[in-house]
Amino acid sequence: MALIKHPFDFDFSKLFPEIGQEIWHFPTLPRAMEAAKKFINLYPRTANGRIIRADMLLEAKGRFDRKWFAEKGGLWLSLSLYDEFFEEHASLISLIPGLAMVRCAKHLGITKAKVKWINDLHINGKKLGGVLIERYNEWYIIGLGINVNNPLPKGIPSESFGNLLKKEVSILELLEILVYWLRYYFGFLRWFEQKIRDEESVTNLVIEDFKQFTDTLGRCVGYGYNIDLDDYLIAQVTEITPYGSLILNSEEGLIEVSTGEILYLL
């Protein structure tokens, strides 16, 4: 793999080598996240950082059981992480997969890709990748899907790496890049939390990189817990907090949200 440049002098990926040390690959699975839970119970000793991926997912879904089309040609995986992190950093954990995906896009030449809070990868409003995170006992199960060479669903604004780059993209190369950036940002989070324990003040790289790679800040959005069902609140995104929450300015005043969904209106 070509050398990947990182913004700090230190390569934080070295601080979380467990991610991707064990990768299981299947032609098909119902859901990779359910497989991750099963494997935690079967093989707990090596579960931290384990990736389970499949060429095709038969029962893939997103938030609120929304249908996710995981056809052959995409990158579909789950990552199991032991919850070693500060409770107040839960939203930072949610931001990291989106940052890793946008880093992959930039690395391969998709320069206009952006992250929509909290972790959707898109380009010009068309979805390139998505993330679903569930808690399972003491674990985070992170489901991650990227449209690579797979056929795109009709009637849903979506795009793929292959279409944008006008070539077939190597799934294994993309996986290698993704693993690097997942190690990098989760490695940073380990380092960052140790600095907090040591009472040292350091820059929060997760937040700074999110500011760099998102197009959410300053947007007029609709906000709701489930944007498909709720009457959403119309607001402007004014900032992101050090903990990964959004500050929204609405007719009701300033509110802070750490969960839920946003819809770009302007």
PDB file of C-alpha atoms in Angstrom:
ATOM      1  CA  MET A   1       0.000   0.000   0.000  1.00  0.00           C
ATOM      2  CA  ALA A   2       1.249   3.493  -0.791  1.00  0.00           C
ATOM      3  CA  LEU A   3       2.376   5.646   2.107  1.00  0.00           C
ATOM      4  CA  ILE A   4      -0.574   7.368   3.752  1.00  0.00           C
ATOM      5  CA  LYS A   5       0.134  10.807   5.123  1.00  0.00           C
ATOM      6  CA  HIS A   6      -1.302  11.657   8.508  1.00  0.00           C
ATOM      7  CA  PRO A   7      -1.703  15.094  10.083  1.00  0.00           C
ATOM      8  CA  PHE A   8       0.373  14.517  13.254  1.00  0.00           C
ATOM      9  CA  ASP A   9       4.012  13.522  13.363  1.00  0.00           C
ATOM     10  CA  PHE A  10       3.046  10.441  15.338  1.00  0.00           C
ATOM     11  CA  ASP A  11       1.235   7.565  13.618  1.00  0.00           C
ATOM     12  CA  PHE A  12      -1.611   6.804  16.023  1.00  0.00           C
ATOM     13  CA  SER A  13      -2.501   3.617  14.141  1.00  0.00           C
ATOM     14  CA  LYS A  14       0.306   1.926  16.082  1.00  0.00           C
ATOM     15  CA  LEU A  15      -1.687   2.415  19.286  1.00  0.00           C
ATOM     16  CA  PHE A  16      -4.613   0.234  18.199  1.00  0.00           C
ATOM     17  CA  PRO A  17      -3.062  -2.704  16.305  1.00  0.00           C
ATOM     18  CA  GLU A  18      -5.886  -5.052  17.350  1.00  0.00           C
ATOM     19  CA  ILE A  19      -8.210  -3.646  14.679  1.00  0.00           C
ATOM     20  CA  GLY A  20      -8.047  -5.918  11.669  1.00  0.00           C
ATOM     21  CA  GLN A  21      -5.558  -8.384  13.135  1.00  0.00           C
ATOM     22  CA  GLU A  22      -8.299 -10.965  12.787  1.00  0.00           C
ATOM     23  CA  ILE A  23     -10.545 -10.799   9.712  1.00  0.00           C
ATOM     24  CA  TRP A  24     -13.179 -13.372   8.850  1.00  0.00           C
ATOM     25  CA  HIS A  25     -14.510 -13.428   5.290  1.00  0.00           C
ATOM     26  CA  PHE A  26     -17.732 -15.072   4.098  1.00  0.00           C
ATOM     27  CA  PRO A  27     -19.380 -15.197   0.656  1.00  0.00           C
ATOM     28  CA  THR A  28     -22.754 -14.381   2.221  1.00  0.00           C
ATOM     29  CA  LEU A  29     -24.161 -13.643   5.655  1.00  0.00           C
ATOM     30  CA  PRO A  30     -27.583 -12.564   6.868  1.00  0.00           C
ATOM     31  CA  ARG A  31     -26.022  -9.694   8.897  1.00  0.00           C
ATOM     32  CA  ALA A  32     -22.374  -9.124   9.734  1.00  0.00           C
ATOM     33  CA  MET A  33     -23.281  -7.432  13.028  1.00  0.00           C
ATOM     34  CA  GLU A  34     -25.149 -10.498  14.269  1.00  0.00           C
ATOM     35  CA  ALA A  35     -22.187 -12.636  13.262  1.00  0.00           C
ATOM     36  CA  ALA A  36     -19.921 -10.338  15.297  1.00  0.00           C
ATOM     37  CA  LYS A  37     -22.035 -10.921  18.417  1.00  0.00           C
ATOM     38  CA  LYS A  38     -21.952 -14.675  17.873  1.00  0.00           C
ATOM     39  CA  PHE A  39     -18.175 -14.664  17.436  1.00  0.00           C
ATOM     40  CA  ILE A  40     -17.682 -12.605  20.609  1.00  0.00           C
ATOM     41  CA  ASN A  41     -19.383 -15.393  22.519  1.00  0.00           C
ATOM     42  CA  LEU A  42     -17.478 -18.149  20.694  1.00  0.00           C
ATOM     43  CA  TYR A  43     -14.015 -16.566  20.622  1.00  0.00           C
ATOM     44  CA  PRO A  44     -13.892 -13.745  23.203  1.00  0.00           C
ATOM     45  CA  ARG A  45     -10.096 -13.684  23.623  1.00  0.00           C
ATOM     46  CA  THR A  46      -9.454 -12.224  20.155  1.00  0.00           C
ATOM     47  CA  ALA A  47     -12.730 -10.340  19.752  1.00  0.00           C
ATOM     48  CA  ASN A  48     -11.363  -6.822  20.269  1.00  0.00           C
ATOM     49  CA  GLY A  49     -10.765  -5.350  16.821  1.00  0.00           C
ATOM     50  CA  ARG A  50     -12.167  -8.367  14.976  1.00  0.00           C
ATOM     51  CA  ILE A  51     -13.601  -7.667  11.516  1.00  0.00           C
ATOM     52  CA  ILE A  52     -16.202  -9.852   9.880  1.00  0.00           C
ATOM     53  CA  ARG A  53     -16.941  -9.109   6.258  1.00  0.00           C
ATOM     54  CA  ALA A  54     -19.086 -10.664   3.568  1.00  0.00           C
ATOM     55  CA  ASP A  55     -19.377 -10.281  -0.184  1.00  0.00           C
ATOM     56  CA  MET A  56     -23.139  -9.979   0.223  1.00  0.00           C
ATOM     57  CA  LEU A  57     -25.502  -9.432   3.152  1.00  0.00           C
ATOM     58  CA  LEU A  58     -28.952 -10.944   2.793  1.00  0.00           C
ATOM     59  CA  GLU A  59     -30.695  -9.100   5.634  1.00  0.00           C
ATOM     60  CA  ALA A  60     -28.699  -5.880   5.880  1.00  0.00           C
ATOM     61  CA  LYS A  61     -30.343  -2.926   7.586  1.00  0.00           C
ATOM     62  CA  GLY A  62     -29.604   0.558   8.791  1.00  0.00           C
ATOM     63  CA  ARG A  63     -31.010   2.622  11.616  1.00  0.00           C
ATOM     64  CA  PHE A  64     -34.596   1.894  12.617  1.00  0.00           C
ATOM     65  CA  ASP A  65     -34.510  -1.320  10.552  1.00  0.00           C
ATOM     66  CA  ARG A  66     -34.302   0.569   7.271  1.00  0.00           C
ATOM     67  CA  LYS A  67     -33.435  -1.625   4.331  1.00  0.00           C
ATOM     68  CA  TRP A  68     -29.784  -1.521   3.306  1.00  0.00           C
ATOM     69  CA  PHE A  69     -28.849  -2.955  -0.067  1.00  0.00           C
ATOM     70  CA  ALA A  70     -25.621  -4.915   0.352  1.00  0.00           C
ATOM     71  CA  GLU A  71     -25.085  -6.532  -3.028  1.00  0.00           C
ATOM     72  CA  LYS A  72     -21.912  -8.206  -4.240  1.00  0.00           C
ATOM     73  CA  GLY A  73     -19.213  -5.700  -5.112  1.00  0.00           C
ATOM     74  CA  GLY A  74     -19.457  -3.536  -2.005  1.00  0.00           C
ATOM     75  CA  LEU A  75     -17.468  -3.530   1.216  1.00  0.00           C
ATOM     76  CA  TRP A  76     -19.724  -4.818   3.988  1.00  0.00           C
ATOM     77  CA  LEU A  77     -18.287  -5.499   7.427  1.00  0.00           C
ATOM     78  CA  SER A  78     -18.688  -5.392  11.165  1.00  0.00           C
ATOM     79  CA  LEU A  79     -16.078  -4.394  13.733  1.00  0.00           C
ATOM     80  CA  SER A  80     -16.245  -5.434  17.383  1.00  0.00           C
ATOM     81  CA  LEU A  81     -14.594  -3.119  19.911  1.00  0.00           C
ATOM     82  CA  TYR A  82     -14.409  -3.602  23.657  1.00  0.00           C
ATOM     83  CA  ASP A  83     -15.754  -0.541  25.455  1.00  0.00           C
ATOM     84  CA  GLU A  84     -12.612   0.768  27.114  1.00  0.00           C
ATOM     85  CA  PHE A  85     -13.490   4.408  26.463  1.00  0.00           C
ATOM     86  CA  PHE A  86     -14.830   7.249  28.578  1.00  0.00           C
ATOM     87  CA  GLU A  87     -18.607   7.317  28.720  1.00  0.00           C
ATOM     88  CA  GLU A  88     -18.678  10.953  27.638  1.00  0.00           C
ATOM     89  CA  HIS A  89     -16.838  10.042  24.413  1.00  0.00           C
ATOM     90  CA  ALA A  90     -19.631   7.895  22.956  1.00  0.00           C
ATOM     91  CA  SER A  91     -20.297  10.459  20.210  1.00  0.00           C
ATOM     92  CA  LEU A  92     -16.592  10.550  19.307  1.00  0.00           C
ATOM     93  CA  ILE A  93     -16.762   6.801  18.759  1.00  0.00           C
ATOM     94  CA  SER A  94     -19.692   7.389  16.401  1.00  0.00           C
ATOM     95  CA  LEU A  95     -17.735  10.017  14.442  1.00  0.00           C
ATOM     96  CA  ILE A  96     -14.677   7.845  13.836  1.00  0.00           C
ATOM     97  CA  PRO A  97     -16.072   5.383  11.239  1.00  0.00           C
ATOM     98  CA  GLY A  98     -17.250   8.300   9.095  1.00  0.00           C
ATOM     99  CA  LEU A  99     -13.814   9.887   9.290  1.00  0.00           C
ATOM    100  CA  ALA A 100     -12.172   6.596   8.317  1.00  0.00           C
ATOM    101  CA  MET A 101     -14.466   6.277   5.299  1.00  0.00           C
ATOM    102  CA  VAL A 102     -13.876   9.818   4.071  1.00  0.00           C
ATOM    103  CA  ARG A 103     -10.124   9.276   4.433  1.00  0.00           C
ATOM    104  CA  CYS A 104     -10.486   6.235   2.167  1.00  0.00           C
ATOM    105  CA  ALA A 105     -12.358   8.295  -0.400  1.00  0.00           C
ATOM    106  CA  LYS A 106      -9.747  11.070  -0.360  1.00  0.00           C
ATOM    107  CA  HIS A 107      -6.903   8.568  -0.582  1.00  0.00           C
ATOM    108  CA  LEU A 108      -8.382   7.017  -3.725  1.00  0.00           C
ATOM    109  CA  GLY A 109      -9.045  10.366  -5.390  1.00  0.00           C
ATOM    110  CA  ILE A 110     -12.681  11.116  -4.512  1.00  0.00           C
ATOM    111  CA  THR A 111     -11.798  14.576  -3.307  1.00  0.00           C
ATOM    112  CA  LYS A 112     -15.346  15.960  -3.009  1.00  0.00           C
ATOM    113  CA  ALA A 113     -16.593  13.291  -0.592  1.00  0.00           C
ATOM    114  CA  LYS A 114     -17.908  14.658   2.698  1.00  0.00           C
ATOM    115  CA  VAL A 115     -19.168  13.382   6.038  1.00  0.00           C
ATOM    116  CA  LYS A 116     -22.678  14.259   7.154  1.00  0.00           C
ATOM    117  CA  TRP A 117     -23.085  14.164  10.932  1.00  0.00           C
ATOM    118  CA  ILE A 118     -22.818  11.796  12.481  1.00  0.00           C
ATOM    119  CA  ASN A 119     -21.123   9.301  10.158  1.00  0.00           C
ATOM    120  CA  ASP A 120     -22.687   9.212   6.673  1.00  0.00           C
ATOM    121  CA  LEU A 121     -20.290   9.355   3.730  1.00  0.00           C
ATOM    122  CA  HIS A 122     -21.777  11.164   0.741  1.00  0.00           C
ATOM    123  CA  ILE A 123     -20.985  13.204  -2.338  1.00  0.00           C
ATOM    124  CA  ASN A 124     -23.380  15.915  -3.488  1.00  0.00           C
ATOM    125  CA  GLY A 125     -26.151  14.401  -1.393  1.00  0.00           C
ATOM    126  CA  LYS A 126     -25.662  10.871  -2.774  1.00  0.00           C
ATOM    127  CA  LYS A 127     -24.752   8.260  -0.188  1.00  0.00           C
ATOM    128  CA  LEU A 128     -21.436   6.461  -0.575  1.00  0.00           C
ATOM    129  CA  GLY A 129     -21.294   4.715   2.779  1.00  0.00           C
ATOM    130  CA  GLY A 130     -23.074   4.333   6.071  1.00  0.00           C
ATOM    131  CA  VAL A 131     -22.579   3.158   9.628  1.00  0.00           C
ATOM    132  CA  LEU A 132     -24.743   1.514  12.266  1.00  0.00           C
ATOM    133  CA  ILE A 133     -23.468   1.155  15.836  1.00  0.00           C
ATOM    134  CA  GLU A 134     -25.029  -1.103  18.436  1.00  0.00           C
ATOM    135  CA  ARG A 135     -24.099  -1.909  22.024  1.00  0.00           C
ATOM    136  CA  TYR A 136     -23.728  -5.568  22.955  1.00  0.00           C
ATOM    137  CA  ASN A 137     -22.930  -6.084  26.628  1.00  0.00           C
ATOM    138  CA  GLU A 138     -19.484  -4.471  27.094  1.00  0.00           C
ATOM    139  CA  TRP A 139     -18.921  -4.149  23.351  1.00  0.00           C
ATOM    140  CA  TYR A 140     -19.473  -1.763  20.504  1.00  0.00           C
ATOM    141  CA  ILE A 141     -20.546  -3.492  17.298  1.00  0.00           C
ATOM    142  CA  ILE A 142     -19.895  -1.204  14.341  1.00  0.00           C
ATOM    143  CA  GLY A 143     -21.550  -2.116  11.061  1.00  0.00           C
ATOM    144  CA  LEU A 144     -20.031  -0.351   8.073  1.00  0.00           C
ATOM    145  CA  GLY A 145     -20.950  -0.447   4.414  1.00  0.00           C
ATOM    146  CA  ILE A 146     -19.380   1.269   1.407  1.00  0.00           C
ATOM    147  CA  ASN A 147     -20.689   1.253  -2.158  1.00  0.00           C
ATOM    148  CA  VAL A 148     -17.673   0.199  -4.204  1.00  0.00           C
ATOM    149  CA  ASN A 149     -18.386  -1.793  -7.378  1.00  0.00           C
ATOM    150  CA  ASN A 150     -21.885  -2.993  -6.462  1.00  0.00           C
ATOM    151  CA  PRO A 151     -25.054  -2.102  -8.373  1.00  0.00           C
ATOM    152  CA  LEU A 152     -26.840   0.834  -6.788  1.00  0.00           C
ATOM    153  CA  PRO A 153     -30.460   0.634  -5.618  1.00  0.00           C
ATOM    154  CA  LYS A 154     -33.027   2.364  -7.796  1.00  0.00           C
ATOM    155  CA  GLY A 155     -34.873   5.340  -6.370  1.00  0.00           C
ATOM    156  CA  ILE A 156     -32.345   6.042  -3.606  1.00  0.00           C
ATOM    157  CA  PRO A 157     -29.775   8.853  -3.985  1.00  0.00           C
ATOM    158  CA  SER A 158     -26.541   6.890  -3.897  1.00  0.00           C
ATOM    159  CA  GLU A 159     -23.156   6.675  -5.547  1.00  0.00           C
ATOM    160  CA  SER A 160     -20.223   4.269  -5.613  1.00  0.00           C
ATOM    161  CA  PHE A 161     -16.453   4.487  -5.607  1.00  0.00           C
ATOM    162  CA  GLY A 162     -16.286   2.574  -8.883  1.00  0.00           C
ATOM    163  CA  ASN A 163     -18.686   4.912 -10.681  1.00  0.00           C
ATOM    164  CA  LEU A 164     -16.863   8.008  -9.499  1.00  0.00           C
ATOM    165  CA  LEU A 165     -13.405   6.688 -10.335  1.00  0.00           C
ATOM    166  CA  LYS A 166     -14.611   5.060 -13.578  1.00  0.00           C
ATOM    167  CA  LYS A 167     -12.851   1.799 -12.791  1.00  0.00           C
ATOM    168  CA  GLU A 168     -13.218  -1.293 -10.658  1.00  0.00           C
ATOM    169  CA  VAL A 169     -11.831  -0.611  -7.209  1.00  0.00           C
ATOM    170  CA  SER A 170      -9.972  -3.326  -5.303  1.00  0.00           C
ATOM    171  CA  ILE A 171     -12.030  -4.326  -2.256  1.00  0.00           C
ATOM    172  CA  LEU A 172      -8.916  -5.615  -0.497  1.00  0.00           C
ATOM    173  CA  GLU A 173      -7.021  -2.381  -1.108  1.00  0.00           C
ATOM    174  CA  LEU A 174      -9.953  -0.365   0.203  1.00  0.00           C
ATOM    175  CA  LEU A 175     -10.203  -2.615   3.252  1.00  0.00           C
ATOM    176  CA  GLU A 176      -6.499  -2.125   3.966  1.00  0.00           C
ATOM    177  CA  ILE A 177      -6.858   1.653   3.836  1.00  0.00           C
ATOM    178  CA  LEU A 178      -9.991   1.537   5.978  1.00  0.00           C
ATOM    179  CA  VAL A 179      -8.295  -0.607   8.627  1.00  0.00           C
ATOM    180  CA  TYR A 180      -5.410   1.847   8.752  1.00  0.00           C
ATOM    181  CA  TRP A 181      -7.665   4.823   9.425  1.00  0.00           C
ATOM    182  CA  LEU A 182      -9.822   2.966  11.951  1.00  0.00           C
ATOM    183  CA  ARG A 183      -6.625   2.073  13.819  1.00  0.00           C
ATOM    184  CA  TYR A 184      -5.442   5.650  13.470  1.00  0.00           C
ATOM    185  CA  TYR A 185      -8.485   7.371  14.936  1.00  0.00           C
ATOM    186  CA  PHE A 186      -9.228   4.800  17.633  1.00  0.00           C
ATOM    187  CA  GLY A 187      -5.523   4.805  18.454  1.00  0.00           C
ATOM    188  CA  PHE A 188      -5.711   8.558  18.798  1.00  0.00           C
ATOM    189  CA  LEU A 189      -8.706   8.192  21.122  1.00  0.00           C
ATOM    190  CA  ARG A 190      -6.702   5.854  23.354  1.00  0.00           C
ATOM    191  CA  TRP A 191      -3.856   8.372  23.444  1.00  0.00           C
ATOM    192  CA  PHE A 192      -6.232  11.303  23.973  1.00  0.00           C
ATOM    193  CA  GLU A 193      -7.927   9.676  26.938  1.00  0.00           C
ATOM    194  CA  GLN A 194      -4.579   8.862  28.516  1.00  0.00           C
ATOM    195  CA  LYS A 195      -3.623  12.536  28.183  1.00  0.00           C
ATOM    196  CA  ILE A 196      -6.865  13.443  29.972  1.00  0.00           C
ATOM    197  CA  ARG A 197      -5.980  11.022  32.784  1.00  0.00           C
ATOM    198  CA  ASP A 198      -2.568  12.677  32.968  1.00  0.00           C
ATOM    199  CA  GLU A 199      -4.326  16.076  33.097  1.00  0.00           C
ATOM    200  CA  GLU A 200      -2.623  17.253  29.911  1.00  0.00           C
ATOM    201  CA  SER A 201      -4.426  19.517  27.456  1.00  0.00           C
ATOM    202  CA  VAL A 202      -4.182  18.359  23.829  1.00  0.00           C
ATOM    203  CA  THR A 203      -6.042  19.016  20.584  1.00  0.00           C
ATOM    204  CA  ASN A 204      -8.960  16.693  19.881  1.00  0.00           C
ATOM    205  CA  LEU A 205      -8.001  15.357  16.447  1.00  0.00           C
ATOM    206  CA  VAL A 206     -11.370  13.632  15.937  1.00  0.00           C
ATOM    207  CA  ILE A 207     -13.231  16.932  16.220  1.00  0.00           C
ATOM    208  CA  GLU A 208     -10.679  18.891  14.194  1.00  0.00           C
ATOM    209  CA  ASP A 209     -10.753  16.373  11.354  1.00  0.00           C
ATOM    210  CA  PHE A 210     -14.537  16.234  11.421  1.00  0.00           C
ATOM    211  CA  LYS A 211     -14.609  20.011  10.949  1.00  0.00           C
ATOM    212  CA  GLN A 212     -12.265  19.603   7.986  1.00  0.00           C
ATOM    213  CA  PHE A 213     -14.187  16.814   6.248  1.00  0.00           C
ATOM    214  CA  THR A 214     -17.836  17.615   6.985  1.00  0.00           C
ATOM    215  CA  ASP A 215     -20.320  19.803   5.137  1.00  0.00           C
ATOM    216  CA  THR A 216     -22.760  19.828   8.076  1.00  0.00           C
ATOM    217  CA  LEU A 217     -21.533  22.912   9.937  1.00  0.00           C
ATOM    218  CA  GLY A 218     -23.446  26.044   8.989  1.00  0.00           C
ATOM    219  CA  ARG A 219     -26.198  24.115   7.184  1.00  0.00           C
ATOM    220  CA  CYS A 220     -29.932  24.574   7.570  1.00  0.00           C
ATOM    221  CA  VAL A 221     -31.190  21.142   8.629  1.00  0.00           C
ATOM    222  CA  GLY A 222     -34.195  19.243   9.803  1.00  0.00           C
ATOM    223  CA  TYR A 223     -33.460  17.398  13.041  1.00  0.00           C
ATOM    224  CA  GLY A 224     -35.340  14.513  14.623  1.00  0.00           C
ATOM    225  CA  TYR A 225     -34.711  11.260  16.434  1.00  0.00           C
ATOM    226  CA  ASN A 226     -36.131   9.339  13.455  1.00  0.00           C
ATOM    227  CA  ILE A 227     -36.360  11.709  10.518  1.00  0.00           C
ATOM    228  CA  ASP A 228     -38.787   9.408   8.686  1.00  0.00           C
ATOM    229  CA  LEU A 229     -41.399   9.489  11.446  1.00  0.00           C
ATOM    230  CA  ASP A 230     -40.849  12.579  13.574  1.00  0.00           C
ATOM    231  CA  ASP A 231     -41.908  16.142  12.911  1.00  0.00           C
ATOM    232  CA  TYR A 232     -38.431  17.496  12.539  1.00  0.00           C
ATOM    233  CA  LEU A 233     -37.058  20.668  14.049  1.00  0.00           C
ATOM    234  CA  ILE A 234     -35.750  23.222  11.541  1.00  0.00           C
ATOM    235  CA  ALA A 235     -32.464  24.716  12.681  1.00  0.00           C
ATOM    236  CA  GLN A 236     -29.032  25.898  11.644  1.00  0.00           C
ATOM    237  CA  VAL A 237     -25.996  23.912  12.731  1.00  0.00           C
ATOM    238  CA  THR A 238     -23.724  26.369  14.486  1.00  0.00           C
ATOM    239  CA  GLU A 239     -20.942  24.191  15.868  1.00  0.00           C
ATOM    240  CA  ILE A 240     -19.812  20.776  17.052  1.00  0.00           C
ATOM    241  CA  THR A 241     -18.820  20.364  20.694  1.00  0.00           C
ATOM    242  CA  PRO A 242     -15.595  18.736  21.941  1.00  0.00           C
ATOM    243  CA  TYR A 243     -17.700  15.645  22.689  1.00  0.00           C
ATOM    244  CA  GLY A 244     -19.146  15.315  19.177  1.00  0.00           C
ATOM    245  CA  SER A 245     -22.583  16.777  19.810  1.00  0.00           C
ATOM    246  CA  LEU A 246     -24.114  19.378  17.503  1.00  0.00           C
ATOM    247  CA  ILE A 247     -25.285  22.808  18.584  1.00  0.00           C
ATOM    248  CA  LEU A 248     -28.453  23.770  16.701  1.00  0.00           C
ATOM    249  CA  ASN A 249     -29.905  27.258  16.536  1.00  0.00           C
ATOM    250  CA  SER A 250     -33.689  27.108  16.156  1.00  0.00           C
ATOM    251  CA  GLU A 251     -36.691  29.262  17.000  1.00  0.00           C
ATOM    252  CA  GLU A 252     -36.608  27.585  20.391  1.00  0.00           C
ATOM    253  CA  GLY A 253     -33.046  28.809  20.940  1.00  0.00           C
ATOM    254  CA  LEU A 254     -29.782  26.889  21.089  1.00  0.00           C
ATOM    255  CA  ILE A 255     -30.026  23.155  21.702  1.00  0.00           C
ATOM    256  CA  GLU A 256     -27.371  20.456  21.942  1.00  0.00           C
ATOM    257  CA  VAL A 257     -28.007  17.056  20.351  1.00  0.00           C
ATOM    258  CA  SER A 258     -25.850  13.944  20.565  1.00  0.00           C
ATOM    259  CA  THR A 259     -28.162  11.439  18.904  1.00  0.00           C
ATOM    260  CA  GLY A 260     -30.827  11.474  16.231  1.00  0.00           C
ATOM    261  CA  GLU A 261     -30.631  12.375  12.553  1.00  0.00           C
ATOM    262  CA  ILE A 262     -30.378  15.425  10.360  1.00  0.00           C
ATOM    263  CA  LEU A 263     -31.729  16.172   6.899  1.00  0.00           C
ATOM    264  CA  TYR A 264     -30.067  18.840   4.799  1.00  0.00           C
ATOM    265  CA  LEU A 265     -32.608  21.503   3.811  1.00  0.00           C
ATOM    266  CA  LEU A 266     -30.261  24.146   2.385  1.00  0.00           C
TER     267      LEU A 266
END
